PDB file of C-alpha atoms in Angstrom:
ATOM      1  CA  MET A   6     -10.321  11.252   3.880  1.00 96.00           C
ATOM      2  CA  ASP A   7     -10.970   9.110   6.912  1.00 96.00           C
ATOM      3  CA  TYR A   8      -7.950   9.534   9.179  1.00 97.00           C
ATOM      4  CA  SER A   9      -9.668   7.996  12.181  1.00 95.00           C
ATOM      5  CA  LYS A  10      -8.627   4.363  11.688  1.00 93.00           C
ATOM      6  CA  LEU A  11      -4.890   4.922  12.214  1.00 94.00           C
ATOM      7  CA  ASN A  12      -4.703   7.789  14.671  1.00 93.00           C
ATOM      8  CA  GLY A  13      -4.675  10.563  12.089  1.00 96.00           C
ATOM      9  CA  LEU A  14      -2.824   8.714   9.338  1.00 97.00           C
ATOM     10  CA  VAL A  15      -3.618   6.942   6.095  1.00 97.00           C
ATOM     11  CA  PRO A  16      -1.304   4.558   4.217  1.00 98.00           C
ATOM     12  CA  ALA A  17       0.049   6.020   0.992  1.00 98.00           C
ATOM     13  CA  VAL A  18       1.097   3.530  -1.673  1.00 98.00           C
ATOM     14  CA  ILE A  19       3.659   4.987  -4.066  1.00 98.00           C
ATOM     15  CA  GLN A  20       3.536   3.577  -7.591  1.00 98.00           C
ATOM     16  CA  ASP A  21       5.746   4.444 -10.549  1.00 98.00           C
ATOM     17  CA  SER A  22       3.408   5.970 -13.129  1.00 98.00           C
ATOM     18  CA  GLU A  23       5.530   4.702 -16.012  1.00 97.00           C
ATOM     19  CA  THR A  24       6.497   1.159 -14.983  1.00 97.00           C
ATOM     20  CA  SER A  25       3.622   0.548 -12.492  1.00 98.00           C
ATOM     21  CA  GLU A  26       6.130  -0.791  -9.952  1.00 98.00           C
ATOM     22  CA  VAL A  27       5.094  -0.329  -6.332  1.00 98.00           C
ATOM     23  CA  LEU A  28       8.030   1.636  -4.908  1.00 98.00           C
ATOM     24  CA  MET A  29       7.228   2.154  -1.234  1.00 98.00           C
ATOM     25  CA  VAL A  30       4.462   2.634   1.321  1.00 98.00           C
ATOM     26  CA  GLY A  31       4.478   5.572   3.696  1.00 97.00           C
ATOM     27  CA  PHE A  32       1.930   7.297   5.882  1.00 97.00           C
ATOM     28  CA  MET A  33       0.284  10.679   5.433  1.00 98.00           C
ATOM     29  CA  ASN A  34      -1.676  12.815   7.823  1.00 98.00           C
ATOM     30  CA  GLU A  35      -3.990  15.546   6.554  1.00 97.00           C
ATOM     31  CA  GLN A  36      -1.141  18.053   6.453  1.00 98.00           C
ATOM     32  CA  ALA A  37       1.183  15.702   4.549  1.00 98.00           C
ATOM     33  CA  LEU A  38      -1.487  15.064   1.944  1.00 98.00           C
ATOM     34  CA  ALA A  39      -2.125  18.809   1.645  1.00 97.00           C
ATOM     35  CA  GLU A  40       1.622  19.430   1.181  1.00 98.00           C
ATOM     36  CA  THR A  41       1.802  16.644  -1.392  1.00 98.00           C
ATOM     37  CA  GLU A  42      -0.941  18.356  -3.364  1.00 97.00           C
ATOM     38  CA  ARG A  43       0.451  21.883  -2.899  1.00 97.00           C
ATOM     39  CA  THR A  44       4.087  21.121  -3.795  1.00 97.00           C
ATOM     40  CA  GLY A  45       3.529  18.301  -6.290  1.00 98.00           C
ATOM     41  CA  TYR A  46       6.058  16.110  -4.448  1.00 98.00           C
ATOM     42  CA  ALA A  47       5.220  13.160  -2.209  1.00 98.00           C
ATOM     43  CA  THR A  48       5.391  14.231   1.430  1.00 98.00           C
ATOM     44  CA  PHE A  49       4.878  11.878   4.348  1.00 98.00           C
ATOM     45  CA  PHE A  50       4.427  11.992   8.077  1.00 98.00           C
ATOM     46  CA  SER A  51       7.334  10.228   9.751  1.00 94.00           C
ATOM     47  CA  ARG A  52       6.040   8.124  12.620  1.00 88.00           C
ATOM     48  CA  SER A  53       9.523   7.756  14.118  1.00 87.00           C
ATOM     49  CA  ARG A  54      10.466  11.428  13.888  1.00 92.00           C
ATOM     50  CA  GLY A  55       6.973  12.786  14.446  1.00 94.00           C
ATOM     51  CA  LYS A  56       7.150  15.294  11.611  1.00 97.00           C
ATOM     52  CA  LEU A  57       6.569  15.832   7.909  1.00 98.00           C
ATOM     53  CA  TRP A  58       9.241  14.913   5.401  1.00 96.00           C
ATOM     54  CA  MET A  59       9.319  15.421   1.679  1.00 97.00           C
ATOM     55  CA  LYS A  60      10.774  12.214   0.218  1.00 96.00           C
ATOM     56  CA  GLY A  61      14.128  13.058  -1.415  1.00 95.00           C
ATOM     57  CA  GLU A  62      14.458  16.517   0.131  1.00 94.00           C
ATOM     58  CA  THR A  63      18.108  15.785   0.959  1.00 92.00           C
ATOM     59  CA  SER A  64      19.008  13.106  -1.649  1.00 91.00           C
ATOM     60  CA  GLY A  65      17.302  14.887  -4.549  1.00 94.00           C
ATOM     61  CA  ASN A  66      15.356  11.721  -5.291  1.00 95.00           C
ATOM     62  CA  LEU A  67      12.020  13.503  -5.165  1.00 97.00           C
ATOM     63  CA  LEU A  68       8.801  11.817  -6.210  1.00 98.00           C
ATOM     64  CA  ALA A  69       6.877  14.055  -8.615  1.00 98.00           C
ATOM     65  CA  VAL A  70       3.169  13.351  -8.314  1.00 98.00           C
ATOM     66  CA  THR A  71       1.263  12.571 -11.481  1.00 98.00           C
ATOM     67  CA  SER A  72      -2.038  11.553  -9.852  1.00 98.00           C
ATOM     68  CA  ILE A  73      -3.576  10.734  -6.488  1.00 98.00           C
ATOM     69  CA  LEU A  74      -6.291   8.103  -6.192  1.00 98.00           C
ATOM     70  CA  VAL A  75      -8.387   7.352  -3.133  1.00 98.00           C
ATOM     71  CA  ASP A  76      -9.859   3.974  -2.267  1.00 98.00           C
ATOM     72  CA  CYS A  77     -13.525   3.068  -1.864  1.00 96.00           C
ATOM     73  CA  ASP A  78     -13.681   3.675   1.867  1.00 94.00           C
ATOM     74  CA  ASP A  79     -11.506   6.794   1.878  1.00 96.00           C
ATOM     75  CA  ASP A  80      -8.796   5.418   4.155  1.00 96.00           C
ATOM     76  CA  THR A  81      -5.899   4.846   1.742  1.00 98.00           C
ATOM     77  CA  VAL A  82      -4.311   6.816  -1.087  1.00 98.00           C
ATOM     78  CA  LEU A  83      -2.482   5.571  -4.167  1.00 98.00           C
ATOM     79  CA  VAL A  84       0.019   8.157  -5.345  1.00 98.00           C
ATOM     80  CA  LYS A  85       1.393   7.745  -8.849  1.00 98.00           C
ATOM     81  CA  VAL A  86       4.762   9.376  -9.322  1.00 98.00           C
ATOM     82  CA  LYS A  87       7.666  10.036 -11.611  1.00 98.00           C
ATOM     83  CA  ARG A  88      11.026   9.282  -9.961  1.00 97.00           C
ATOM     84  CA  LEU A  89      13.524  12.164 -10.014  1.00 96.00           C
ATOM     85  CA  GLY A  90      17.269  12.219  -9.197  1.00 94.00           C
ATOM     86  CA  ASP A  91      18.959   8.870  -9.625  1.00 93.00           C
ATOM     87  CA  GLY A  92      15.586   7.167  -9.468  1.00 92.00           C
ATOM     88  CA  ASN A  93      16.420   5.020  -6.468  1.00 94.00           C
ATOM     89  CA  VAL A  94      13.580   5.247  -3.999  1.00 95.00           C
ATOM     90  CA  CYS A  95      14.856   2.921  -1.274  1.00 95.00           C
ATOM     91  CA  HIS A  96      17.436   4.085   1.257  1.00 91.00           C
ATOM     92  CA  THR A  97      19.352   0.864   0.478  1.00 93.00           C
ATOM     93  CA  GLY A  98      20.010   2.169  -3.033  1.00 92.00           C
ATOM     94  CA  GLN A  99      17.443  -0.051  -4.720  1.00 95.00           C
ATOM     95  CA  ARG A 100      14.855   1.355  -7.088  1.00 95.00           C
ATOM     96  CA  THR A 101      11.992   0.021  -4.987  1.00 97.00           C
ATOM     97  CA  CYS A 102      11.730  -0.849  -1.291  1.00 98.00           C
ATOM     98  CA  PHE A 103      10.128  -4.168  -2.306  1.00 98.00           C
ATOM     99  CA  PHE A 104      13.188  -5.972  -3.588  1.00 97.00           C
ATOM    100  CA  ARG A 105      13.006  -9.219  -1.572  1.00 97.00           C
ATOM    101  CA  GLU A 106      10.662 -12.158  -1.709  1.00 96.00           C
ATOM    102  CA  LEU A 107       9.247 -13.009   1.708  1.00 96.00           C
ATOM    103  CA  LYS A 108      10.425 -16.597   1.254  1.00 92.00           C
ATOM    104  CA  GLU A 109      14.033 -15.492   0.711  1.00 90.00           C
ATOM    105  CA  THR A 110      14.021 -13.612   3.995  1.00 90.00           C
ATOM    106  CA  GLY A 111      12.848 -16.628   5.972  1.00 87.00           C
ATOM    107  CA  GLN A 112      10.475 -14.355   7.855  1.00 85.00           C
ATOM    108  CA  ARG A 113       6.924 -14.845   8.907  1.00 83.00           C
TER     109      ARG A 113
ATOM    110  CA  MET B  26       8.173  -9.114   9.882  1.00 96.00           C
ATOM    111  CA  ASP B  27       7.978  -6.176  12.215  1.00 96.00           C
ATOM    112  CA  TYR B  28       4.399  -6.071  13.490  1.00 97.00           C
ATOM    113  CA  SER B  29       5.194  -3.647  16.298  1.00 95.00           C
ATOM    114  CA  LYS B  30       4.529  -0.366  14.488  1.00 93.00           C
ATOM    115  CA  LEU B  31       0.804  -0.925  13.992  1.00 94.00           C
ATOM    116  CA  ASN B  32      -0.248  -2.967  17.004  1.00 93.00           C
ATOM    117  CA  GLY B  33       0.354  -6.347  15.467  1.00 96.00           C
ATOM    118  CA  LEU B  34      -0.483  -5.487  11.871  1.00 97.00           C
ATOM    119  CA  VAL B  35       1.308  -4.699   8.638  1.00 98.00           C
ATOM    120  CA  PRO B  36      -0.232  -3.065   5.560  1.00 98.00           C
ATOM    121  CA  ALA B  37      -0.623  -5.467   2.639  1.00 98.00           C
ATOM    122  CA  VAL B  38      -0.711  -3.917  -0.814  1.00 98.00           C
ATOM    123  CA  ILE B  39      -2.487  -6.115  -3.337  1.00 98.00           C
ATOM    124  CA  GLN B  40      -1.260  -5.790  -6.900  1.00 98.00           C
ATOM    125  CA  ASP B  41      -2.510  -7.581 -10.005  1.00 98.00           C
ATOM    126  CA  SER B  42       0.413  -9.682 -11.214  1.00 98.00           C
ATOM    127  CA  GLU B  43      -0.701  -9.424 -14.830  1.00 97.00           C
ATOM    128  CA  THR B  44      -1.771  -5.775 -15.222  1.00 97.00           C
ATOM    129  CA  SER B  45       0.251  -4.341 -12.277  1.00 98.00           C
ATOM    130  CA  GLU B  46      -2.830  -2.436 -11.101  1.00 98.00           C
ATOM    131  CA  VAL B  47      -2.958  -1.767  -7.371  1.00 98.00           C
ATOM    132  CA  LEU B  48      -6.241  -3.363  -6.385  1.00 98.00           C
ATOM    133  CA  MET B  49      -6.623  -2.762  -2.641  1.00 98.00           C
ATOM    134  CA  VAL B  50      -4.773  -2.335   0.642  1.00 98.00           C
ATOM    135  CA  GLY B  51      -5.632  -4.434   3.661  1.00 97.00           C
ATOM    136  CA  PHE B  52      -3.939  -5.366   6.911  1.00 97.00           C
ATOM    137  CA  MET B  53      -2.400  -8.631   7.971  1.00 98.00           C
ATOM    138  CA  ASN B  54      -1.325  -9.900  11.352  1.00 98.00           C
ATOM    139  CA  GLU B  55       1.123 -12.775  11.669  1.00 97.00           C
ATOM    140  CA  GLN B  56      -1.657 -15.322  11.478  1.00 98.00           C
ATOM    141  CA  ALA B  57      -3.194 -13.738   8.363  1.00 98.00           C
ATOM    142  CA  LEU B  58       0.163 -13.765   6.605  1.00 98.00           C
ATOM    143  CA  ALA B  59       0.686 -17.408   7.602  1.00 97.00           C
ATOM    144  CA  GLU B  60      -2.779 -18.294   6.266  1.00 98.00           C
ATOM    145  CA  THR B  61      -2.059 -16.406   3.042  1.00 98.00           C
ATOM    146  CA  GLU B  62       1.070 -18.499   2.572  1.00 97.00           C
ATOM    147  CA  ARG B  63      -0.573 -21.763   3.637  1.00 97.00           C
ATOM    148  CA  THR B  64      -3.720 -21.462   1.493  1.00 97.00           C
ATOM    149  CA  GLY B  65      -2.317 -19.457  -1.421  1.00 98.00           C
ATOM    150  CA  TYR B  66      -5.189 -16.965  -1.141  1.00 98.00           C
ATOM    151  CA  ALA B  67      -4.924 -13.437   0.288  1.00 98.00           C
ATOM    152  CA  THR B  68      -6.221 -13.437   3.844  1.00 98.00           C
ATOM    153  CA  PHE B  69      -6.501 -10.302   5.970  1.00 98.00           C
ATOM    154  CA  PHE B  70      -7.190  -9.314   9.533  1.00 98.00           C
ATOM    155  CA  SER B  71     -10.367  -7.269   9.657  1.00 94.00           C
ATOM    156  CA  ARG B  72      -9.890  -4.372  12.043  1.00 88.00           C
ATOM    157  CA  SER B  73     -13.630  -3.738  12.246  1.00 87.00           C
ATOM    158  CA  ARG B  74     -14.648  -7.364  12.815  1.00 92.00           C
ATOM    159  CA  GLY B  75     -11.539  -8.320  14.774  1.00 94.00           C
ATOM    160  CA  LYS B  76     -10.990 -11.549  12.876  1.00 97.00           C
ATOM    161  CA  LEU B  77      -9.348 -13.122   9.843  1.00 98.00           C
ATOM    162  CA  TRP B  78     -11.096 -13.094   6.510  1.00 96.00           C
ATOM    163  CA  MET B  79     -10.117 -14.671   3.241  1.00 97.00           C
ATOM    164  CA  LYS B  80     -10.899 -12.102   0.558  1.00 96.00           C
ATOM    165  CA  GLY B  81     -13.623 -13.520  -1.686  1.00 95.00           C
ATOM    166  CA  GLU B  82     -14.574 -16.387   0.620  1.00 94.00           C
ATOM    167  CA  THR B  83     -18.271 -15.618   0.060  1.00 92.00           C
ATOM    168  CA  SER B  84     -18.221 -13.866  -3.353  1.00 91.00           C
ATOM    169  CA  GLY B  85     -15.814 -16.330  -4.947  1.00 94.00           C
ATOM    170  CA  ASN B  86     -13.587 -13.449  -5.987  1.00 95.00           C
ATOM    171  CA  LEU B  87     -10.536 -14.949  -4.346  1.00 97.00           C
ATOM    172  CA  LEU B  88      -7.078 -13.509  -4.841  1.00 98.00           C
ATOM    173  CA  ALA B  89      -4.617 -16.263  -5.782  1.00 98.00           C
ATOM    174  CA  VAL B  90      -1.147 -15.319  -4.619  1.00 98.00           C
ATOM    175  CA  THR B  91       1.664 -15.421  -7.157  1.00 98.00           C
ATOM    176  CA  SER B  92       4.368 -13.824  -4.978  1.00 98.00           C
ATOM    177  CA  ILE B  93       4.858 -11.976  -1.693  1.00 98.00           C
ATOM    178  CA  LEU B  94       7.477  -9.249  -1.381  1.00 98.00           C
ATOM    179  CA  VAL B  95       8.602  -7.543   1.813  1.00 98.00           C
ATOM    180  CA  ASP B  96       9.898  -4.002   2.037  1.00 98.00           C
ATOM    181  CA  CYS B  97      13.313  -2.852   3.242  1.00 96.00           C
ATOM    182  CA  ASP B  98      12.307  -2.351   6.857  1.00 94.00           C
ATOM    183  CA  ASP B  99      10.090  -5.421   7.128  1.00 96.00           C
ATOM    184  CA  ASP B 100       6.902  -3.553   7.983  1.00 96.00           C
ATOM    185  CA  THR B 101       4.879  -3.848   4.758  1.00 98.00           C
ATOM    186  CA  VAL B 102       4.118  -6.630   2.283  1.00 98.00           C
ATOM    187  CA  LEU B 103       3.356  -6.418  -1.419  1.00 98.00           C
ATOM    188  CA  VAL B 104       1.207  -9.339  -2.497  1.00 98.00           C
ATOM    189  CA  LYS B 105       0.965 -10.043  -6.194  1.00 98.00           C
ATOM    190  CA  VAL B 106      -2.192 -11.878  -7.173  1.00 98.00           C
ATOM    191  CA  LYS B 107      -4.305 -13.310  -9.914  1.00 98.00           C
ATOM    192  CA  ARG B 108      -7.947 -12.256  -9.631  1.00 97.00           C
ATOM    193  CA  LEU B 109     -10.449 -15.121  -9.585  1.00 96.00           C
ATOM    194  CA  GLY B 110     -14.257 -15.147  -9.942  1.00 94.00           C
ATOM    195  CA  ASP B 111     -15.614 -12.133 -11.816  1.00 93.00           C
ATOM    196  CA  GLY B 112     -12.347 -10.315 -11.160  1.00 92.00           C
ATOM    197  CA  ASN B 113     -13.952  -7.409  -9.331  1.00 94.00           C
ATOM    198  CA  VAL B 114     -11.995  -6.807  -6.145  1.00 95.00           C
ATOM    199  CA  CYS B 115     -13.904  -3.831  -4.742  1.00 95.00           C
ATOM    200  CA  HIS B 116     -17.179  -4.320  -2.880  1.00 91.00           C
ATOM    201  CA  THR B 117     -18.641  -1.554  -5.095  1.00 93.00           C
ATOM    202  CA  GLY B 118     -18.263  -3.865  -8.102  1.00 92.00           C
ATOM    203  CA  GLN B 119     -15.194  -2.103  -9.525  1.00 95.00           C
ATOM    204  CA  ARG B 120     -12.084  -4.032 -10.500  1.00 95.00           C
ATOM    205  CA  THR B 121      -9.936  -2.022  -8.098  1.00 97.00           C
ATOM    206  CA  CYS B 122     -10.741  -0.111  -4.905  1.00 98.00           C
ATOM    207  CA  PHE B 123      -8.757   2.843  -6.323  1.00 98.00           C
ATOM    208  CA  PHE B 124     -11.220   4.046  -8.941  1.00 97.00           C
ATOM    209  CA  ARG B 125     -11.521   7.742  -8.002  1.00 97.00           C
ATOM    210  CA  GLU B 126      -9.090  10.636  -8.290  1.00 96.00           C
ATOM    211  CA  LEU B 127      -8.732  12.507  -5.003  1.00 96.00           C
ATOM    212  CA  LYS B 128      -9.561  15.753  -6.812  1.00 92.00           C
ATOM    213  CA  GLU B 129     -12.881  14.396  -8.062  1.00 90.00           C
ATOM    214  CA  THR B 130     -13.960  13.543  -4.545  1.00 90.00           C
ATOM    215  CA  GLY B 131     -13.324  17.060  -3.256  1.00 87.00           C
ATOM    216  CA  GLN B 132     -11.689  15.519  -0.203  1.00 85.00           C
ATOM    217  CA  ARG B 133      -8.592  16.447   1.674  1.00 83.00           C
TER     218      ARG B 133
END
């Protein structure tokens, strides 16, 4: 993987392997990707906390990896997962972090 | 949108609105997102070239936007699109940039 474009990180798109919904986007460094492969659960590098975190390690809403794809220029991964626990991926209690249309938010 | 976490950029995940395939990930700055909304075609900020580019502007393989979703913390967009032209999004001629399993590549 090419970690050079984002200071040691690559974006990781998390997609439900059953419904194909895009659930969230996080960032992985080399160690997070290695832990994701080793444990079978999606593990990210938290930019705000400066450390690894396995998604759902406290809530139980782990993301069990079914496959990992890499893009053509090796700087992004697409992680297909099965949702465990109550299946809500977003900290707001929604199933996916992408639950608002941009237009609705009035943002730009 | 919160552009502060990546020096003025947010990741933009491009998903086929019909098949739900994740096709590519690019980056947008505020201007690229505004152009995407204004024109109706996915427009990115090229980190390597330092300028905006409308995906498919030369190949004709434009990405017609059907909806734009924003994630819970306003730092990523999910752009749902209809593929135009020959429908191949990747510069390698594949339909999606995510056409290889990480394992196959032997990468880490």
